[in-house]
Structure formats: structure tokens, C-alpha cells
CSV table of C-alpha atoms in Angstrom, one decimal:
chain,number,residue,atom,x,y,z
A,1,MET,CA,164.3,165.1,27.3
A,2,PRO,CA,164.3,163.5,31.0
A,3,ARG,CA,166.4,165.2,33.6
A,4,CYS,CA,168.6,162.1,33.7
A,5,ALA,CA,169.1,162.0,30.1
A,6,GLU,CA,169.9,165.7,30.0
A,7,ARG,CA,172.7,165.1,32.7
A,8,THR,CA,174.1,162.1,30.8
A,9,ALA,CA,174.4,164.2,27.6
A,10,GLY,CA,176.0,167.2,29.5
A,11,LEU,CA,178.5,165.0,31.1
A,12,ALA,CA,179.3,163.5,27.7
A,13,ALA,CA,179.7,167.0,26.2
A,14,VAL,CA,182.0,168.0,29.0
A,15,GLU,CA,184.1,164.6,28.7
A,16,ARG,CA,184.5,165.5,24.8
A,17,TRP,CA,185.7,169.0,25.8
A,18,ILE,CA,188.2,167.9,28.4
A,19,LEU,CA,189.3,164.8,26.6
A,20,PRO,CA,188.7,165.3,22.8
A,21,ALA,CA,188.1,162.1,21.1
A,22,ALA,CA,190.6,160.9,18.6
A,23,CYS,CA,190.3,158.5,15.6
A,24,LEU,CA,191.8,155.2,16.2
A,25,LEU,CA,193.4,155.1,12.8
A,26,CYS,CA,195.0,158.5,12.4
A,27,ASP,CA,195.0,159.9,15.9
A,28,GLY,CA,193.4,163.2,14.9
A,29,PRO,CA,190.7,164.9,16.5
A,30,MET,CA,187.2,163.6,16.1
A,31,PRO,CA,184.6,166.3,15.1
A,32,ALA,CA,181.9,166.8,17.5
A,33,ARG,CA,179.5,166.2,14.7
A,34,GLU,CA,180.6,162.5,14.5
A,35,GLY,CA,179.5,161.8,17.9
A,36,ASP,CA,181.2,158.9,19.6
A,37,ALA,CA,182.3,157.4,16.2
A,38,LEU,CA,185.7,155.6,16.4
A,39,VAL,CA,187.0,156.2,12.7
A,40,CYS,CA,187.0,159.8,11.3
A,41,GLY,CA,185.4,160.5,8.0
A,42,PRO,CA,188.6,161.3,6.2
A,43,CYS,CA,190.0,158.0,7.1
A,44,ARG,CA,186.9,156.2,6.1
A,45,SER,CA,187.0,158.0,2.8
A,46,ARG,CA,190.6,156.5,2.1
A,47,TRP,CA,189.3,153.1,2.2
A,48,ARG,CA,189.6,151.7,-1.3
A,49,ALA,CA,186.4,150.3,-2.6
A,50,VAL,CA,186.6,147.0,-4.6
A,51,PRO,CA,186.0,148.1,-8.2
A,52,ASP,CA,183.7,146.7,-10.8
A,53,PRO,CA,183.4,144.6,-13.1
A,54,LEU,CA,183.5,141.8,-10.6
A,55,CYS,CA,183.4,137.9,-10.9
A,56,ALA,CA,179.6,137.1,-10.7
A,57,ARG,CA,180.4,134.5,-7.9
A,58,CYS,CA,183.3,135.4,-5.8
A,59,GLY,CA,183.4,139.0,-6.2
A,60,GLN,CA,187.0,139.2,-7.3
A,61,PRO,CA,187.7,142.0,-9.9
A,62,ALA,CA,187.3,140.4,-13.3
A,63,PHE,CA,189.6,140.8,-16.3
A,64,GLY,CA,187.9,140.3,-19.7
A,65,ASP,CA,186.7,136.7,-20.4
A,66,LEU,CA,189.4,134.9,-18.2
A,67,ASP,CA,187.9,132.3,-15.8
A,68,CYS,CA,188.3,133.4,-12.4
A,69,ARG,CA,191.0,131.6,-10.5
A,70,ILE,CA,189.5,132.2,-7.1
A,71,CYS,CA,186.3,130.4,-7.4
A,72,ALA,CA,187.1,128.0,-10.2
A,73,GLY,CA,187.3,125.1,-7.7
A,74,TRP,CA,184.3,125.9,-5.6
A,75,PRO,CA,181.4,123.4,-5.4
A,76,ALA,CA,178.5,124.1,-7.6
A,77,SER,CA,176.1,124.3,-4.8
A,78,GLY,CA,176.2,126.2,-1.5
A,79,LEU,CA,177.8,129.6,-1.7
A,80,ALA,CA,176.2,131.6,-4.6
A,81,ARG,CA,177.9,135.1,-4.3
A,82,VAL,CA,180.4,136.8,-2.2
A,83,ARG,CA,180.8,140.7,-2.1
A,84,SER,CA,183.4,142.7,-0.3
A,85,ALA,CA,183.5,146.4,0.7
A,86,VAL,CA,187.2,147.6,0.5
A,87,TRP,CA,190.6,146.3,-0.3
A,88,LEU,CA,192.3,145.0,2.9
A,89,ALA,CA,195.0,147.9,3.0
A,90,GLY,CA,196.2,150.9,4.9
A,91,GLY,CA,193.6,152.0,7.3
A,92,ALA,CA,191.2,149.1,6.3
A,93,HIS,CA,193.8,146.6,7.4
A,94,ARG,CA,194.3,148.5,10.7
A,95,ALA,CA,190.6,148.8,11.3
A,96,VAL,CA,190.3,144.8,11.0
A,97,HIS,CA,193.2,144.3,13.5
A,98,LEU,CA,191.6,146.7,15.9
A,99,LEU,CA,188.4,144.8,15.7
A,100,LYS,CA,189.8,141.3,15.7
A,101,TYR,CA,192.9,141.5,18.0
A,102,GLU,CA,192.7,144.8,20.2
A,103,GLY,CA,189.3,144.5,21.6
A,104,TRP,CA,188.0,147.7,19.8
A,105,TRP,CA,184.5,145.8,18.7
A,106,ARG,CA,182.9,149.2,18.1
A,107,VAL,CA,184.8,149.8,15.1
A,108,ALA,CA,182.4,147.4,13.5
A,109,GLU,CA,180.2,150.2,13.3
A,110,ALA,CA,182.4,152.2,10.8
A,111,MET,CA,183.1,149.0,8.8
A,112,ALA,CA,179.4,148.1,8.5
A,113,GLU,CA,178.7,151.4,7.1
A,114,ALA,CA,181.0,150.6,4.2
A,115,MET,CA,179.4,147.2,3.8
A,116,ALA,CA,175.7,148.3,4.0
A,117,ALA,CA,175.3,149.0,0.3
A,118,LEU,CA,176.6,145.6,-0.8
A,119,GLU,CA,174.4,143.5,-3.3
A,120,PRO,CA,173.7,140.5,-1.3
A,121,LEU,CA,172.2,142.7,1.5
A,122,THR,CA,169.1,143.8,-0.6
A,123,GLY,CA,165.7,142.5,0.2
A,124,ARG,CA,164.6,140.2,3.0
A,125,VAL,CA,167.6,138.2,4.3
A,126,SER,CA,168.9,136.8,7.5
A,127,LEU,CA,172.5,137.7,8.5
A,128,ILE,CA,174.6,134.8,9.9
A,129,PRO,CA,178.0,135.7,11.3
A,130,VAL,CA,180.7,132.9,10.7
A,131,PRO,CA,181.1,131.3,14.1
A,132,LEU,CA,184.4,131.2,16.1
A,133,GLY,CA,185.7,128.1,17.6
A,134,THR,CA,185.3,127.8,21.4
A,135,ARG,CA,188.9,128.5,22.3
A,136,ARG,CA,189.2,131.5,20.0
A,137,LEU,CA,186.0,132.9,21.3
A,138,ARG,CA,187.1,132.6,25.0
A,139,ALA,CA,190.4,134.2,24.2
A,140,ARG,CA,188.9,137.0,22.2
A,141,GLY,CA,185.8,137.7,24.3
A,142,TYR,CA,183.5,138.2,21.4
A,143,ASN,CA,183.1,137.0,17.8
A,144,GLN,CA,184.2,139.8,15.4
A,145,SER,CA,181.8,138.6,12.6
A,146,GLU,CA,179.1,138.7,15.1
A,147,ARG,CA,179.8,142.3,15.8
A,148,LEU,CA,179.8,143.2,12.2
A,149,ALA,CA,176.5,141.5,11.6
A,150,SER,CA,174.9,143.3,14.6
A,151,ALA,CA,176.2,146.5,13.3
A,152,LEU,CA,174.8,145.7,9.8
A,153,ALA,CA,171.5,144.6,11.3
A,154,ALA,CA,171.2,148.0,13.3
A,155,ARG,CA,171.4,149.9,9.9
A,156,LEU,CA,169.5,147.4,7.6
A,157,GLY,CA,166.7,146.0,9.9
A,158,CYS,CA,167.8,142.5,9.0
A,159,PRO,CA,167.5,139.7,11.8
A,160,VAL,CA,171.0,138.1,12.9
A,161,ARG,CA,170.7,134.4,13.3
A,162,THR,CA,173.4,133.0,15.4
A,163,ASP,CA,171.4,129.7,15.8
A,164,LEU,CA,171.7,128.5,12.1
A,165,LEU,CA,175.3,127.8,12.0
A,166,VAL,CA,177.7,126.4,14.5
A,167,ARG,CA,181.5,125.3,14.6
A,168,ALA,CA,181.5,121.4,14.2
A,169,ARG,CA,185.0,121.2,15.3
A,170,GLU,CA,188.1,123.6,16.3
A,171,THR,CA,190.4,124.5,13.3
A,172,THR,CA,193.8,126.2,13.4
A,173,THR,CA,194.3,129.7,12.3
A,174,GLN,CA,194.2,130.2,8.4
A,175,THR,CA,196.8,132.9,8.3
A,176,ALA,CA,199.9,130.9,7.3
A,177,LEU,CA,198.1,128.1,5.4
A,178,THR,CA,198.3,127.6,1.5
A,179,PRO,CA,194.9,127.7,-0.2
A,180,ASP,CA,194.9,123.9,-0.3
A,181,GLU,CA,195.7,123.7,3.5
A,182,ARG,CA,193.0,126.2,4.0
A,183,ARG,CA,190.2,124.1,2.5
A,184,ALA,CA,191.2,121.0,4.2
A,185,ASN,CA,191.5,122.9,7.5
A,186,VAL,CA,187.8,124.1,7.3
A,187,ALA,CA,186.5,121.1,5.4
A,188,GLY,CA,183.5,120.0,7.6
A,189,ALA,CA,184.3,122.5,10.3
A,190,PHE,CA,180.8,123.9,10.2
A,191,ALA,CA,177.1,122.3,10.7
A,192,ALA,CA,173.5,123.6,10.6
A,193,PRO,CA,171.8,122.4,13.9
A,194,ARG,CA,168.2,122.8,12.4
A,195,PRO,CA,166.6,123.2,8.9
A,196,VAL,CA,167.2,126.5,7.2
A,197,SER,CA,164.5,127.8,4.8
A,198,ASP,CA,165.8,131.7,4.9
A,199,ARG,CA,167.7,133.6,2.2
A,200,VAL,CA,170.8,133.9,4.2
A,201,VAL,CA,174.0,136.0,4.1
A,202,LEU,CA,177.1,135.1,5.9
A,203,VAL,CA,179.0,137.9,7.4
A,204,ASP,CA,182.7,137.7,7.9
A,205,ASP,CA,185.6,140.3,8.5
A,206,VAL,CA,188.0,139.5,5.6
A,207,PHE,CA,187.9,137.4,2.3
A,208,THR,CA,191.2,135.8,1.4
A,209,THR,CA,190.5,132.7,-0.7
A,210,GLY,CA,186.9,132.1,0.5
A,211,ALA,CA,187.6,128.6,2.0
A,212,THR,CA,185.8,129.4,5.3
A,213,LEU,CA,182.8,131.0,3.6
A,214,VAL,CA,182.6,127.9,1.1
A,215,ALA,CA,182.6,125.5,4.0
A,216,ALA,CA,180.0,127.4,5.8
A,217,GLY,CA,177.9,127.6,2.7
A,218,VAL,CA,178.0,123.9,2.2
A,219,ALA,CA,176.6,123.3,5.6
A,220,LEU,CA,173.8,125.9,5.2
A,221,GLY,CA,172.9,124.8,1.6
A,222,ALA,CA,172.6,121.1,2.8
A,223,ALA,CA,170.3,122.2,5.4
A,224,GLY,CA,168.0,123.7,2.9
A,225,ALA,CA,168.8,127.4,2.7
A,226,ALA,CA,166.9,129.3,-0.2
A,227,SER,CA,170.0,130.8,-1.1
A,228,VAL,CA,173.5,131.3,0.6
A,229,GLU,CA,175.6,134.6,-0.2
A,230,ALA,CA,178.1,136.4,1.8
A,231,VAL,CA,179.6,139.8,2.6
A,232,THR,CA,182.9,140.8,4.1
A,233,PHE,CA,184.4,144.2,5.0
A,234,GLY,CA,187.8,143.5,3.6
A,235,ARG,CA,189.3,141.7,0.6
A,236,ALA,CA,193.0,140.4,0.4
A,237,VAL,CA,194.8,142.9,-2.2
A,238,GLU,CA,196.7,140.0,-3.5
A,239,PRO,CA,194.6,136.9,-2.8
A,240,VAL,CA,196.4,133.7,-2.2
A,241,ASN,CA,196.1,131.2,-5.3
């Protein structure tokens, strides 16, 4: 190891000894074996995986032969499949809040670990983070979806393509909107500035009704994408319908 690298590693070890790292979710001490992780193993283990069986298209847990009420009204083309890693509750909800609103962008690494085995991420795919509007990007300083996509790319070796999808117009926050209002809010909000031939996977932090992902999928499908799928870290425990 070069001398400068040895010195850096030594300083990091001293820093951990003087100021022991703490988990962002439980404030408990972070074991040295977890390096500079921000979320400890026990907290990650408490994230609740979305259980099978799932709706083939939107990824909502399915019940018998009942039609899925989440994706029944989605357009036939565009977004073909969505999968989410965990329910948006407890520590998982806190992790999203830290990533999205408190500047802890490296928490995306722990979130990507939970997402890496999702089905759309198999094979040769290009990852497309859902783009933020200019105002929100300026206020936040980064796009949380892009941080998630980069963390996934580091694990899986997939390319991240930020050039294939853009915001065509600003939209208001979706948080307090009804499903119909969400669909209207993001209709036509995305555009593909160039032809798309890749098999693409959209990356976002949370799935609630899927309105944003559907609108993005419509734009990519119209641009010629071979297929459009999506992955998110969290899924709303009680989706708005």
C-alpha cells in the first residue's frame, strides 16, 4: 500500500476510535467491520421486503384472481413492470427522508443493497433515474433518484443514462394529491430528447400510485425503448387509490 494511502487509512481508524460511527437510524454504534456505512445491519434487516405473489405489472402484492386496482388504468404501452424492495415504513421511511430532505445522499448505498436483486435489474439494462425539476434540484443540491441509480450501477455494473429522459416542465409536489391529481400533474412532464433503443429501467425512491413512473415510461416508450421497467426502494404501505 502506498505511504499516503497507509496514512489515510490510519487517520480513518483513529477517527473511528475517537468518534465512533453511529447508525443514522438507531444511533447505535456502527461495528468496525461495516466500515463507513451509514445504516447498520440490524436496521437494514428490519426493513420489510414486499412479499410475493405480486401483480405482474405494478408489483403490488396480489390477492387471488382479483384485478389489480393500482395499474388497471395504466396505458397498455410504456411501463411494463415495476418492482419495489421494501415497504415504506419505520426505518425504511426514515432512510428515504434522510436521502431526500436531509442531505444524507450516501444512505443510497444501503438502499441500493436492498434493491439489487429486484427482477428488472437482471441482464443488460440501462438505468435511468427519474429526473427532478430545476427548482427542486437546485434546492436539494442533487437528485435522490440519480444517487440511487449510481449506487446500483456500482453494484451491478449497469450504465446510468441521464441523457435519455428530461423534465419537460416543472410539476408541483405529489405528496398531498389524489391519484387523479397525480396523473394530471405529471402528464406530459417528461420527454426523451433522443431515440432510445436500450432496455431501460427507471430508478426512483418511492412507489405510491405509479403516476410518475407511468408518465416517464410513456415518454421512453414513444422514443423507441426496447422495454421500460422500473425499480424503487420503497412502496407505500397503503397505496392511494
